[in-house]
Structure formats: C-alpha cells, structure tokens
Tab-separated table of C-alpha atoms and ligand atoms in Angstrom:
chain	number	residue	atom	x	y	z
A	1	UNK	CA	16.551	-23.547	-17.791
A	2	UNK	CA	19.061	-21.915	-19.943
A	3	UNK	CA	20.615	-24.613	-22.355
A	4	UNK	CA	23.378	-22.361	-24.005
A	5	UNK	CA	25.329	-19.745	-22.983
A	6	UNK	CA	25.451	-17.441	-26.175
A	7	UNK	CA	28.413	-17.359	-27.999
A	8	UNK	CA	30.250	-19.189	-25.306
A	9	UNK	CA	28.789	-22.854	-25.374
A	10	UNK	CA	29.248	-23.962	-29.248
A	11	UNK	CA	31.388	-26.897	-30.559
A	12	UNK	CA	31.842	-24.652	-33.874
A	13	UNK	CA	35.850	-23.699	-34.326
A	14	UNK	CA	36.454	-19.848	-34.468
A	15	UNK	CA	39.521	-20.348	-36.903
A	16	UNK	CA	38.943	-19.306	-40.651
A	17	UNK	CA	38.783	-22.883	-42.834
A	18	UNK	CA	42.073	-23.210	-44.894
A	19	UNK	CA	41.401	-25.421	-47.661
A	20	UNK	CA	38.397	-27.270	-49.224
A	21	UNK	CA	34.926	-27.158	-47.404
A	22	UNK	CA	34.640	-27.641	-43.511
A	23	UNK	CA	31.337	-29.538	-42.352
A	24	UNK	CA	30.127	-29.307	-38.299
A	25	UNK	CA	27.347	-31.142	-37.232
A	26	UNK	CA	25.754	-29.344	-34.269
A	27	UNK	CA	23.449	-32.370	-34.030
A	28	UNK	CA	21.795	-35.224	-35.859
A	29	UNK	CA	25.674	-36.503	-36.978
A	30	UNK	CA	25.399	-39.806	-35.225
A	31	UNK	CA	21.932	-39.956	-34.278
A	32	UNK	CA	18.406	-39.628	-36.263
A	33	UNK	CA	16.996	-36.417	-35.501
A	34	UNK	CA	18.460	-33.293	-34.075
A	35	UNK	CA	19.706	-32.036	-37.011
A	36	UNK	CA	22.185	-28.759	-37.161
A	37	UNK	CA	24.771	-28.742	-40.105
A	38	UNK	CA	27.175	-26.192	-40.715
A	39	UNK	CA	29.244	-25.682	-44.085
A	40	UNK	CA	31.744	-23.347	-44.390
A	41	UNK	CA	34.127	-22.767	-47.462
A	42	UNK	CA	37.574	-20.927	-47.916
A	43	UNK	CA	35.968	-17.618	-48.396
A	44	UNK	CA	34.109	-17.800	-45.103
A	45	UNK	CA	31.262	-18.618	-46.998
A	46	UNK	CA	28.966	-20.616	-44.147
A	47	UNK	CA	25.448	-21.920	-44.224
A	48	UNK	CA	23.403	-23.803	-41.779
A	49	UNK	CA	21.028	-26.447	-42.865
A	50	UNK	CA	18.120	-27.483	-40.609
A	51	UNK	CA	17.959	-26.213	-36.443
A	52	UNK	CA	15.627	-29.013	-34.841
A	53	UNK	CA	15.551	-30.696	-31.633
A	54	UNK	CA	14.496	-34.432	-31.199
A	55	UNK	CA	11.483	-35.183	-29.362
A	56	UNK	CA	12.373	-37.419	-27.568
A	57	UNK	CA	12.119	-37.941	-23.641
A	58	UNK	CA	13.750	-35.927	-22.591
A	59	UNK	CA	14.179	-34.102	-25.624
A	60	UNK	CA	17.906	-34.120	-27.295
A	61	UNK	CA	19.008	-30.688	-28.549
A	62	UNK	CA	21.681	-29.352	-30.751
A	63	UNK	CA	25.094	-27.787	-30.024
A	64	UNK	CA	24.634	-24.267	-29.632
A	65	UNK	CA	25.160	-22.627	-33.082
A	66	UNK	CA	27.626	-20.148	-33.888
A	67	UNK	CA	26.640	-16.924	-35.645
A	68	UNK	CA	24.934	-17.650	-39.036
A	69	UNK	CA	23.287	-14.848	-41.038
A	70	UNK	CA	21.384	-17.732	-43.207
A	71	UNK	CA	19.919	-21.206	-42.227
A	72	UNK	CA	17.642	-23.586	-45.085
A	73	UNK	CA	14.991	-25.603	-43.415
A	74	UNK	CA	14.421	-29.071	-45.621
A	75	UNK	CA	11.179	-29.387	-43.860
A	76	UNK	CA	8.949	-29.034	-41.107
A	77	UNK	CA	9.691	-32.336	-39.182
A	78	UNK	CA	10.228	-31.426	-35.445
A	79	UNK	CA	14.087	-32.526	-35.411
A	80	UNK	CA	14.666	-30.091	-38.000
A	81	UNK	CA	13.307	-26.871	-37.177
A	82	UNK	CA	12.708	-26.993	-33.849
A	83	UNK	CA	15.436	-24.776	-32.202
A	84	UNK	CA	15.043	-22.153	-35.335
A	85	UNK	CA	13.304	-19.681	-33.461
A	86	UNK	CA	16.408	-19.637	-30.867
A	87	UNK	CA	18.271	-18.867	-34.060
A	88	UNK	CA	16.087	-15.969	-35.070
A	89	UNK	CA	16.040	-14.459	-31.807
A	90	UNK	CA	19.791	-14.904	-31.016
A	91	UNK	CA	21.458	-14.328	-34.601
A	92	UNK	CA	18.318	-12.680	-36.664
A	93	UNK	CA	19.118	-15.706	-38.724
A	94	UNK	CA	17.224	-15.777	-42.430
A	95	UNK	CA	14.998	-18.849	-42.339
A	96	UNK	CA	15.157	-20.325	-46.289
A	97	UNK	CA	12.242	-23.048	-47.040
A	98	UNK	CA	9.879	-23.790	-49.309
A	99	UNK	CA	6.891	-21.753	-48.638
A	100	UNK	CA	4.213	-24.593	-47.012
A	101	UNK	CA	7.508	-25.756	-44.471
A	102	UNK	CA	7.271	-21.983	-43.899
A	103	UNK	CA	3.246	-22.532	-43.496
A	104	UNK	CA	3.489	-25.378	-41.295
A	105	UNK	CA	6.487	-23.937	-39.178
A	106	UNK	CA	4.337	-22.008	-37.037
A	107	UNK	CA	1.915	-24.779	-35.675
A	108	UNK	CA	4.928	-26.950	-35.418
A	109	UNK	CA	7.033	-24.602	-32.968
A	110	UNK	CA	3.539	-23.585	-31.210
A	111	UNK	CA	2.907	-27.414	-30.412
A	112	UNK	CA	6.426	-27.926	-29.643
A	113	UNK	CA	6.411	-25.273	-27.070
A	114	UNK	CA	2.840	-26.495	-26.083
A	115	UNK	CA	4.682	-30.017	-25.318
A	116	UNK	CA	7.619	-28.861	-23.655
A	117	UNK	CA	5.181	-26.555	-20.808
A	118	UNK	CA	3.161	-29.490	-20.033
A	119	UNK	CA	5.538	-32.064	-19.768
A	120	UNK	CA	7.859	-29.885	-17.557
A	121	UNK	CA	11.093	-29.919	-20.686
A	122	UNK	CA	13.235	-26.799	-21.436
A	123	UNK	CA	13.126	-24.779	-24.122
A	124	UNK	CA	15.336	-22.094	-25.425
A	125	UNK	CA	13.311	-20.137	-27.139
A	126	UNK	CA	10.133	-19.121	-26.340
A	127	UNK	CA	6.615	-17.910	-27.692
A	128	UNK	CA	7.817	-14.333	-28.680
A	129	UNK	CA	11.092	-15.932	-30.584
A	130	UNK	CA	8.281	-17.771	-33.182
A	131	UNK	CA	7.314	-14.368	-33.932
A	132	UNK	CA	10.558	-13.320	-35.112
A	133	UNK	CA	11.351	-16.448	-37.100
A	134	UNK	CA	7.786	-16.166	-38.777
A	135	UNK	CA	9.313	-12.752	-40.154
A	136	UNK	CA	12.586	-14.150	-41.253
A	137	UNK	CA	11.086	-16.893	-43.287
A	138	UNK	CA	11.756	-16.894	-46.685
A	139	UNK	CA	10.205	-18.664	-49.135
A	140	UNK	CA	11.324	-20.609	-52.003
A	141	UNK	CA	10.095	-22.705	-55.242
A	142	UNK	CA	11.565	-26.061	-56.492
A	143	UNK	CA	14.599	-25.158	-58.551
A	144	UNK	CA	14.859	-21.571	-58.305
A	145	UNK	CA	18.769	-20.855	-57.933
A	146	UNK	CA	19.775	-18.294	-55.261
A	147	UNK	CA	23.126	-16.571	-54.981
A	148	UNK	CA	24.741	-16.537	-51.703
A	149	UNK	CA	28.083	-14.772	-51.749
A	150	UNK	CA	30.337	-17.541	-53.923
A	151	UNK	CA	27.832	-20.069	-53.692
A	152	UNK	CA	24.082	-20.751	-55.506
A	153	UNK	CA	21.952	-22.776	-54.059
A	154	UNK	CA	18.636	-24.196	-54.874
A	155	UNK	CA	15.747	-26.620	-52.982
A	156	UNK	CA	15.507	-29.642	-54.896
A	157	UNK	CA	12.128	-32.469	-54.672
A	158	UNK	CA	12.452	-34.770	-51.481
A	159	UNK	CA	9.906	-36.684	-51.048
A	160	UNK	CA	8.906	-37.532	-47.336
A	161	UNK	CA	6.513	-34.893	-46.826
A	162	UNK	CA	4.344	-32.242	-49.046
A	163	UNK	CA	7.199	-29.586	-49.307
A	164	UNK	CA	10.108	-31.142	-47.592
A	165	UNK	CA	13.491	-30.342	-49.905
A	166	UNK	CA	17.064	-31.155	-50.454
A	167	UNK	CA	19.875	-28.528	-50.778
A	168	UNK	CA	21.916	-28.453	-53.574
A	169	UNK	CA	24.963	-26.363	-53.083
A	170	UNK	CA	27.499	-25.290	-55.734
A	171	UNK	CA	30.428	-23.856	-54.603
A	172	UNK	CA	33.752	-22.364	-56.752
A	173	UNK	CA	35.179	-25.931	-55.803
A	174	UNK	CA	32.491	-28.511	-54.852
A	175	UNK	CA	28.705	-29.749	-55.542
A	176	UNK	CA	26.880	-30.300	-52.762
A	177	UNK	CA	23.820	-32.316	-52.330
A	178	UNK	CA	21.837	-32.778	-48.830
A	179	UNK	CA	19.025	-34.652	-48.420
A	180	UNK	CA	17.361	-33.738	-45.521
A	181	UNK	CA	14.783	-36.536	-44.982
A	182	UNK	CA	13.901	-38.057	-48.050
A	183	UNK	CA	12.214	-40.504	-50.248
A	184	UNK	CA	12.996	-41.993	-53.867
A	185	UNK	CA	9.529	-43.984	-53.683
A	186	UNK	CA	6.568	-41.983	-54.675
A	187	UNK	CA	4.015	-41.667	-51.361
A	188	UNK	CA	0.213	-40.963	-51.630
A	189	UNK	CA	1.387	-37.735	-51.130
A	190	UNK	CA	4.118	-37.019	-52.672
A	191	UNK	CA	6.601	-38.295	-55.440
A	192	UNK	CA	9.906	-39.252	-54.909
A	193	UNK	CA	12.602	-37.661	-54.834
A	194	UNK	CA	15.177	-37.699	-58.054
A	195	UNK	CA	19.190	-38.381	-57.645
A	196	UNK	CA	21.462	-35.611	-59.311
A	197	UNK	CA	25.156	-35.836	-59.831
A	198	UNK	CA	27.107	-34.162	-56.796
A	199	UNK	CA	30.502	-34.533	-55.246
A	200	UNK	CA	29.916	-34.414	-51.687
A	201	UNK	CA	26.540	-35.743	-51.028
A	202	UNK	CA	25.124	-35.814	-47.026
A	203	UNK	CA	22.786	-38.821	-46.827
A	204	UNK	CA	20.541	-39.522	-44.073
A	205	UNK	CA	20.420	-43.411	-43.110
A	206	UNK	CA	17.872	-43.767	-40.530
A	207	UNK	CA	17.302	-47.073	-41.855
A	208	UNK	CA	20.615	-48.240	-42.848
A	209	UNK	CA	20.836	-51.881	-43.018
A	210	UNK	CA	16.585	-52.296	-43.273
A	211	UNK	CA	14.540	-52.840	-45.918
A	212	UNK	CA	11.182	-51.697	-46.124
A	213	UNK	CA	8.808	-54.297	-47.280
A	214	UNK	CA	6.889	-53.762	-50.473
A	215	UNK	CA	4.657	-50.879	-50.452
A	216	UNK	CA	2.043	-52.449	-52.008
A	217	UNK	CA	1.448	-55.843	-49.895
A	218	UNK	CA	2.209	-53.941	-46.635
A	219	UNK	CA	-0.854	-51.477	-47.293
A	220	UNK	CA	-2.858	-54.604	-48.165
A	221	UNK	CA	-1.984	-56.176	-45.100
A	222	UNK	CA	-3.131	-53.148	-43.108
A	223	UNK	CA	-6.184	-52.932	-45.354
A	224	UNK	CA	-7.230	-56.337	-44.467
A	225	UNK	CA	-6.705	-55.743	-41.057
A	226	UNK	CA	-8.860	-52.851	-41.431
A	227	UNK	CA	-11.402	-55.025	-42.764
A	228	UNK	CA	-11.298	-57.822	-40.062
A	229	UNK	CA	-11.812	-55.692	-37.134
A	230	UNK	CA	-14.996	-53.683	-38.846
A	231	UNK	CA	-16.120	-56.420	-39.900
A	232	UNK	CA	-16.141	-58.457	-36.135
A	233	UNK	CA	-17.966	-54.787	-35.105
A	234	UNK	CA	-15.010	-53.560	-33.831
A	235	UNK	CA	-13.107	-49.760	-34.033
A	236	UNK	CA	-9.392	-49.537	-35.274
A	237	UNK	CA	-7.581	-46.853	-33.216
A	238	UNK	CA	-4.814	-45.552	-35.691
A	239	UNK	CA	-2.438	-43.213	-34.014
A	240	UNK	CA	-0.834	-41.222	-36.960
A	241	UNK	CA	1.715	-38.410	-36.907
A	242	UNK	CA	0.060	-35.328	-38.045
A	243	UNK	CA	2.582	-34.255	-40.758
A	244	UNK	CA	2.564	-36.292	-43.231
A	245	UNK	CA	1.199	-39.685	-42.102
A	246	UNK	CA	-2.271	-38.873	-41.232
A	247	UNK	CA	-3.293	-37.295	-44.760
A	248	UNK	CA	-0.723	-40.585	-46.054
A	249	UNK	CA	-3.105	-43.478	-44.366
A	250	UNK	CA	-6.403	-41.221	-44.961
A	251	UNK	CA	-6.120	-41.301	-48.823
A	252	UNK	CA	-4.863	-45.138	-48.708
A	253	UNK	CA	-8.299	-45.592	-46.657
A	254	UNK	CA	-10.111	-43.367	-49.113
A	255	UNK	CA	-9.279	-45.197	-52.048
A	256	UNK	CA	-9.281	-48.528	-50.900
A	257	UNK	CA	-12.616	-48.748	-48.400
A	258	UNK	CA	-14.933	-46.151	-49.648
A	259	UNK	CA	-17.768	-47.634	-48.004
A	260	UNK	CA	-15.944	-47.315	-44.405
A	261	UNK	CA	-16.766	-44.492	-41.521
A	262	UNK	CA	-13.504	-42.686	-40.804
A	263	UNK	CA	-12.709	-39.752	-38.751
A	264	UNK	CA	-9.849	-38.090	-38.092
A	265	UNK	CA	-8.840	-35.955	-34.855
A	266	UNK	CA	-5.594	-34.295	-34.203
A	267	UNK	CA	-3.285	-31.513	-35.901
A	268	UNK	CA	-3.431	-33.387	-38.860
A	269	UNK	CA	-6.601	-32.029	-40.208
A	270	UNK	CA	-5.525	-28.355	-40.033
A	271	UNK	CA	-1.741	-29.203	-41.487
A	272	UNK	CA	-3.967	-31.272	-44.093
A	273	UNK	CA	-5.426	-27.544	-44.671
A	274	UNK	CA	-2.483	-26.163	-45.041
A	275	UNK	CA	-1.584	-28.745	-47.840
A	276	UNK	CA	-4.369	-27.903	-49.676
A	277	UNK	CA	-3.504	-23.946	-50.190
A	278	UNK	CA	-0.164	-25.364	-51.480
A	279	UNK	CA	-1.196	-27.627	-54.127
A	280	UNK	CA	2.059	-27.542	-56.056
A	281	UNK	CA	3.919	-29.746	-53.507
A	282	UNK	CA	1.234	-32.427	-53.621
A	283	UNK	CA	1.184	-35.670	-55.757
A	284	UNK	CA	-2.683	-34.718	-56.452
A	285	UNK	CA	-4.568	-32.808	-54.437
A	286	UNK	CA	-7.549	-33.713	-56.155
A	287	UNK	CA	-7.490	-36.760	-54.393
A	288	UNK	CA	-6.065	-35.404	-51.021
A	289	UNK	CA	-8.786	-33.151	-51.163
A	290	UNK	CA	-11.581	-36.027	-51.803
A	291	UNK	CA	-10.221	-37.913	-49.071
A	292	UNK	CA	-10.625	-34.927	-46.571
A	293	UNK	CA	-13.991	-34.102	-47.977
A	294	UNK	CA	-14.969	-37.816	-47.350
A	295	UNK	CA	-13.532	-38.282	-43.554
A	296	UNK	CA	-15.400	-36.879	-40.570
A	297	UNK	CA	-13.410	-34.130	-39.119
A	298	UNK	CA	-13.622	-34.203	-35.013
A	299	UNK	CA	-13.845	-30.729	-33.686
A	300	UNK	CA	-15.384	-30.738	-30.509
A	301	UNK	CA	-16.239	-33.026	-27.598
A	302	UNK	CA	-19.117	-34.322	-28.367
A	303	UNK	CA	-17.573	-35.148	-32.114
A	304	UNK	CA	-15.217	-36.802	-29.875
A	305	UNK	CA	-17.362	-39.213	-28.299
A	306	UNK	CA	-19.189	-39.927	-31.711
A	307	UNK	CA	-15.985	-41.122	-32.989
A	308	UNK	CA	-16.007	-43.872	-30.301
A	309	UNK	CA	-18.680	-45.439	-32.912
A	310	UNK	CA	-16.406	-45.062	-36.380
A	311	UNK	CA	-14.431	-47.784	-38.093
A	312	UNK	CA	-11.444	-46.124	-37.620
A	313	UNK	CA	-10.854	-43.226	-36.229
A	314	UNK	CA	-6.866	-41.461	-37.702
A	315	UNK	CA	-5.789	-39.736	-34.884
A	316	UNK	CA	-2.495	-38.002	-32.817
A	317	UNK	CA	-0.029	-38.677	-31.115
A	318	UNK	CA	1.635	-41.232	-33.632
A	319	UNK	CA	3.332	-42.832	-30.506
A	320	UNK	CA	0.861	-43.079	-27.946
A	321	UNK	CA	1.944	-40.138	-25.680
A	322	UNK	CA	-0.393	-37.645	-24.788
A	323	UNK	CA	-3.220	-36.323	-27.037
A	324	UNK	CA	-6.491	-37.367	-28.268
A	325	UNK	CA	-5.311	-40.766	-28.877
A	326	UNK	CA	-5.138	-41.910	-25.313
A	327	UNK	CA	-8.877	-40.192	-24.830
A	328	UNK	CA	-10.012	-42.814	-27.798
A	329	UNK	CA	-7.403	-45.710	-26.351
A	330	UNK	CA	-8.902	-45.140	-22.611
A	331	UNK	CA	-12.590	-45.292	-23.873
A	332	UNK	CA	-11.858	-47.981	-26.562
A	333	UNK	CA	-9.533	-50.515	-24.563
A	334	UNK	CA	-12.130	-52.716	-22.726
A	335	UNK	CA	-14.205	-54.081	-26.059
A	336	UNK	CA	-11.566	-56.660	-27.521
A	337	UNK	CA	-13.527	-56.223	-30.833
A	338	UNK	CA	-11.451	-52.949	-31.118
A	339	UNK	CA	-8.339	-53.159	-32.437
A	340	UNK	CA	-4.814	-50.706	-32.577
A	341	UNK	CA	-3.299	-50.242	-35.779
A	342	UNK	CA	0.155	-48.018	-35.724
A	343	UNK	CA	1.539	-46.665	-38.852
A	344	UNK	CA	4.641	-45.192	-37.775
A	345	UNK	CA	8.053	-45.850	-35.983
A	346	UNK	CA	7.646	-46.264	-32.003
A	347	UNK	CA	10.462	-44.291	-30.040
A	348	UNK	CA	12.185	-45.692	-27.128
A	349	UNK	CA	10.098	-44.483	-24.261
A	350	UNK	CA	7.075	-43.624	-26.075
A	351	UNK	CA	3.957	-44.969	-25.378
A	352	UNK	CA	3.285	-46.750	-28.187
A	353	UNK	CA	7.118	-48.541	-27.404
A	354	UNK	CA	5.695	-49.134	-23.580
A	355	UNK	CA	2.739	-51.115	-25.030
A	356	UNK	CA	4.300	-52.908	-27.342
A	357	UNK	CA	7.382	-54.067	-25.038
A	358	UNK	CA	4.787	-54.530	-21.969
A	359	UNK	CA	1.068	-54.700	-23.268
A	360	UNK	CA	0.442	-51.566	-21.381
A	361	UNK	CA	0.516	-47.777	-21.749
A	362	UNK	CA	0.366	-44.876	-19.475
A	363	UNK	CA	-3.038	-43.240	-20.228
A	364	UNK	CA	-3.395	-40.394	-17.508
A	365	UNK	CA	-0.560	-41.257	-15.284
A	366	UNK	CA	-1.305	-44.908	-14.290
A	367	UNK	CA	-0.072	-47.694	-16.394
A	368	UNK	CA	-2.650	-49.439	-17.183
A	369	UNK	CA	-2.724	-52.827	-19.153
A	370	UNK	CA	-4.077	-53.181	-22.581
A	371	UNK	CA	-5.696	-56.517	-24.086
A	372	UNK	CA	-6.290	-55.093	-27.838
A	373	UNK	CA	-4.839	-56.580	-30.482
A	374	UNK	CA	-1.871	-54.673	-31.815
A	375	UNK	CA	-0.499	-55.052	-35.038
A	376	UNK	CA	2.234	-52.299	-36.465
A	377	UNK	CA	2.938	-51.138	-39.672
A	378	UNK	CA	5.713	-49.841	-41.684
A	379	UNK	CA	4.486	-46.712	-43.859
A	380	UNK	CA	7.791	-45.050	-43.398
A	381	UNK	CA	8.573	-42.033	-45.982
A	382	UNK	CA	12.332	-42.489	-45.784
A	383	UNK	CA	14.711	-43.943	-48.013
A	384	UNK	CA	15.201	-47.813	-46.951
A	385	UNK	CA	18.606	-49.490	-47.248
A	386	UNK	CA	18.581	-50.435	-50.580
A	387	UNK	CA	17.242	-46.677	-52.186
A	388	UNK	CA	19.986	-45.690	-49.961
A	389	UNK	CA	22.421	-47.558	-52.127
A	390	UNK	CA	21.165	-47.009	-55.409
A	391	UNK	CA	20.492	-43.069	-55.123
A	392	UNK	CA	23.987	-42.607	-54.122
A	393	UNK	CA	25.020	-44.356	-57.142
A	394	UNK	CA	23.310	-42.342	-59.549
A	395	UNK	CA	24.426	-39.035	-57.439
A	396	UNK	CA	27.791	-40.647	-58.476
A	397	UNK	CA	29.156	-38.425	-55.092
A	398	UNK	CA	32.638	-39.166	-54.698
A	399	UNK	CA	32.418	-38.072	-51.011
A	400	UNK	CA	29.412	-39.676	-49.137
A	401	UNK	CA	28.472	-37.947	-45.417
A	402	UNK	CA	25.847	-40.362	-43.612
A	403	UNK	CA	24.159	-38.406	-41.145
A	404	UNK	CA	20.567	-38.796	-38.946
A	405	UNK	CA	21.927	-42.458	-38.509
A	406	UNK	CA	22.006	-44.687	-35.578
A	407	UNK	CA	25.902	-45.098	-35.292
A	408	UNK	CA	25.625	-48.716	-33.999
A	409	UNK	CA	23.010	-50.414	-35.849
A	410	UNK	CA	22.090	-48.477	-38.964
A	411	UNK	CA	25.242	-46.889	-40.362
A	412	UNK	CA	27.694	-49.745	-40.341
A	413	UNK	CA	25.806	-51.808	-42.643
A	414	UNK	CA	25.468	-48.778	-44.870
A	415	UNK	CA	29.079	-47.464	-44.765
A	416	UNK	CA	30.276	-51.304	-45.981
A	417	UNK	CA	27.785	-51.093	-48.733
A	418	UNK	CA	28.528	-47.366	-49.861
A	419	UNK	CA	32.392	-48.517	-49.289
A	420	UNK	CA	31.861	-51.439	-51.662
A	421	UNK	CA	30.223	-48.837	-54.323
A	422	UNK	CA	33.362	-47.215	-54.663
A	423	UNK	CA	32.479	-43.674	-52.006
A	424	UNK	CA	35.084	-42.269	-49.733
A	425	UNK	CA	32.623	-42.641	-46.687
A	426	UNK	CA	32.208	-40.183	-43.778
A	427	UNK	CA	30.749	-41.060	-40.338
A	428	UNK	CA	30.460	-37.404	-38.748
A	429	UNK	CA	30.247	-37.158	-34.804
A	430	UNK	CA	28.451	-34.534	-33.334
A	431	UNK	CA	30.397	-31.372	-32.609
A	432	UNK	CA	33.731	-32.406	-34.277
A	433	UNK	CA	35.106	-30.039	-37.521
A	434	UNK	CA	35.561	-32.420	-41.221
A	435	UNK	CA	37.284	-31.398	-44.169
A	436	UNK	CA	36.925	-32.516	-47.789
A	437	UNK	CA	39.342	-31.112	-49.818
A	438	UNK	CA	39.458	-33.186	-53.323
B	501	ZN	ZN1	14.366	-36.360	-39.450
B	502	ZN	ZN1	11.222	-35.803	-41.424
C-alpha cells in the first residue's frame, strides 16, 4: 500500500517563513508517539527532529515529510525513528544520533518491518531503504556542537533510555530546547536528564496531569510481589519492552533478589549487548553487565521450555501481543501459583489492555481466558506531571510547545499548570504551520 504520494501528500507549507521560527508537526503534535517535527527559520534554515511511526493497531504514521537534507533522531523508541528509512530512501536525508540510537536503529526498523509482514500493516519503506539509512547515520557525542548553516546544534543527556538525547538548537534569534522522550529522575540505567535555559522549549507530556508514584516503594511493591509468588512455588511472567525496560527490571532484580532464578528471552538481551559496547551512555555498566552475566539468557527451544521452571522469566512483547511472551503465558496460564507482573504502559488494543479490561488475551488467535493474578506496575522512564513542571521552570523557556501529549486528558492539566508558571503555552495540532516570533 502506498501511504504518500512523494512530494504531493505533505501538510508542510511551500512558502519561505517570514519572520521568527516556523514549527510543523508531521506527527506526534497531539498524540504520544508518531513523532515528525519540522523547524524552519528566516534563512530557510530547516531541520527535522525524530521520523517514527506509532505502533499501534493499526499503526499511526506521520504526515509525509517535505524535503529535508538533515533529520536528528533523540532515540531509538519505535515512534521516533520508525519512518526514517522512508526518509533516507526518498530525500537521502542525514540521520544525526548518538552513536548506540544509531546501533540499535537497525534491529529496531528490522523488527518493525518484521511486525508489519506478519500482521498484514503497510509500510513505506522497505528492507533495502534500512540499508540506506544505516549509511546516512551519523553519529554524535553528548555536547559536541555542530554547525548547520546559521544554526549549532548539539545532543544534550535525556534520560529514558541508554543514549536517547535532547536537541538544543541555537539560532541567530532563538534557543531551542527539545526533549524528545525524557527523564529528570535517574533510572537503573541511566541518569536524568538536566534542565538548561532556552526560549522556546518543546516538551513532551505523555503524562500530563499524572504523577508517578515514588520510585522507591513502587519497586518494593513489585519486589514483594516477586517474592510472594516464588515463594507459593509459582513463576512470574514479566513482559518487558526490550529497549530499555528489560535491562531496567533485570538490574532492579539483580540487586535486590540475588538468590532468585531469572531468565530473560526476547530482543532485549541482544539490545542489552549493544549497551554494553557503548558504556558511556550507561549509569554503570559494571552493574548492567553483572546483572546480564547473572540472568539465564534463552536462546533456543529447549532453553525455552526450561524457562517454564524459573522464578521469573523477563521477556517480550511488553504488551502481550505476539512474541515469546504468549509461548510462556500459554504454557504458564493453567497453574494459579504463577503469576503476571507488567512493567510498562498497556496500549489500547494490546493484549496486555485485552486482559486487563476482560481477564483474557488472544494467545494464537482464540481468546482465551486467563485466571492468573495480574498486578501492573509503573516503571515508566518519562517525566511525570510534576518533573514536567519543575524542568520547565528551571529551562526558564518563555515559549513552552507540549507535544507527544494526549490532547484530552494529559495536556490540559499541564497547559493550566505551565500557564500558571508564567509560559506562553502552545498546543500544536498535527499538520498545521506555528510561529514564534518574540
Ligand atoms: Zn515516544
Ligand atoms: Zn521513548
């Protein structure tokens, strides 16, 4: 299926910007996920930040974007790289990232395109286009300033995920700052990212009006939970995403319940790999590294089936759909000593959202009920309301953009608080043209 129409199916304005600097989002405006930005200054200066595609079902993809010889990747979540290799094939678009989003790029679009052939989605791009974006990747450290015609730019610490960034932009009239996904609270992982005074600063509020719960009581809560089901002689099934929160809940487990049998099954374990050769973007890899060295890696079949006998076995997909989590969930689901643990957000229309709205999940085509006890966790690496709030205060932006937002529930709350702090506050809609100008 052919989802754009090159050159004739984008939302991007073909007149020059007069005054100030424009902002199009392509995607991810009024929605988490998806994210395409454009900027564009007097001086036809333009950059694109992030190309991704939300994986949802169906999946949700961007506006078609316009020519752009440069595009920076924050990181190597799905939603925001996703629909780069369309870029590189279409516009031989330079890919900026750090280098281990540029690592873990690859296996991302390869699983994505994996995903979209079996479950019968369209794709824009395919195999051959990850080749070319592979070559157009270029890598970048942490602070290193790069000159791009009247701007310099430079990838700043974001917290999230080992390598994930935010964009700081200086231009001959404004500071930028964009946040991609990001985190003030340090992770096992990583640390968390630091504010820096800006004047236009694009915030993402995927969890506008939410707090998270203290990190430390939550983890103890899933610890003992851990700890109840073992100890009954039962298996916790904890689907995980691969990027990030696998190697997250891993190291918690590590350094909490030595004494436990863990394995771990999915893309995680390679990505954790990949981690590893990149040391620099980790909090310690020492202990990432112990962790890994401690867990039993599942590699084959019959690993597979010895699993069935762990304490907990860390596995994908984080939501319940597809992978070797429904194997474990349709071998595990009739002993009600087991037990399901999930760590992460649970999509509308996932599996993990099916089971629990319904008690039941889809596990090779037939819904089939589920009498485990399910308990769900928040281990989220994303700025909750209230770092929202105080980050943008010490950014001191005069101009606030909130972005990767759910328009209805999570960015009013955050718009009235951002308002009350004093912020001219932008709500962006996909595929419409802003101006700042002062
Ligand atoms: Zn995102
Ligand atoms: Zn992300």
């Amino acid at each position: 299926m052919v989802l754009y129409s090159p050159g004739r199916t984008s939302s991007y304005p073909e007149e020059a910007v007069k005054e100030g600097i424009r902002f199009h989002f392509l995607g991810g405006g009024n929605e988490v996920g998806n994210v395409g930005c454009i900027l564009e200054d007097v001086a036809g200066t333009r950059l694109l930040l992030d190309y991704g595609l939300a994986p949802t079902k169906p999946p949700r993809y961007p506006n078609e974007a316009p020519k752009v010889t440069d595009c920076i990747i924050t990181h190597s979540h799905i939603d925001h790289l996703g629909m780069a290799p369309w870029l590189a094939s279409h516009h031989s678009t330079r890919l900026h990232g750090t280098a281990l989003t540029g690592e873990i790029a690859m296996p991302m679009w390869n699983d994505c395109y994996k995903v979209s052939r079996i479950e019968g989605y369209p794709l824009s791009w395919d195999k051959r286009d990850i080749d070319e974006a592979v070559d157009l990747w270029q890598s970048h450290g942490f602070n290193e300033k790069i000159t791009f015609h009247n701007w310099k730019w430079q990838l700043l610490p974001a917290g999230h995920i080992p390598g994930a960034a935010m964009v700081n932009i200086d231009t001959p009239t404004h500071r930028i700052l964009f946040t991609g996904d990001f985190d003030t609270r340090d992770s096992k992982l990583v640390n968390g990212a630091e504010p820096i005074e800006c004047d236009i600063l694009f915030v993402e509020g995927t969890y506008g009006g939410r707090s998270h719960p203290p990190k430390k009581p939550e983890q103890e809560r899933f610890l003992n939970r851990v700890t109840e089901v073992v100890s009954r002689g039962g298996t916790c099934l904890v689907p995980a995403f691969a990027n990030g929160r696998t190697q997250d809940v891993l190291m918690l487990l590590h350094q909490n319940k030595p004494n436990l049998n863990i394995h771990i099954d999915g893309m995680g374990k390679f990505l954790a790999k990949l981690y590893l050769e990149h040391p620099e973007y980790l909090r310690s890899s020492e202990e990432l590294e112990a962790a890994m060295i401690w867990a039993k890696k599942v590699s084959s079949k019959s690993d597979r089936k010895k699993a069935l006998d762990a304490d907990v076995i860390i596995t994908t997909s984080g939501m319940l759909d597809g992978g070797p989590s429904i194997w474990y969930m349709n071998r595990l689901r009739d002993n009600p000593n087991n037990a399901i643990l999930l760590t992460g957000y649970q999509a509308r229309g996932s599996g993990g959202r099916k089971l629990l709205d319904e008690g039941k999940l889809p596990i090779f085509g037939t819904d089939i009920p589920i009498e485990l006890e399910v308990d769900q966790f928040t281990f989220s690496t994303h700025c909750g309301h209230d770092e929202i709030i105080s980050f943008t205060k010490q950014c001191k932006a005069k101009h606030v953009v909130v972005y990767h937002t759910d328009p209805h529930q999570a960015r009013p709350p955050l718009v009235a608080a951002l308002e009350s702090q004093g912020h001219t506050v932008h709500c962006p809609v996909n595929g419409e043209s802003y101006t700042i100008i002062d």
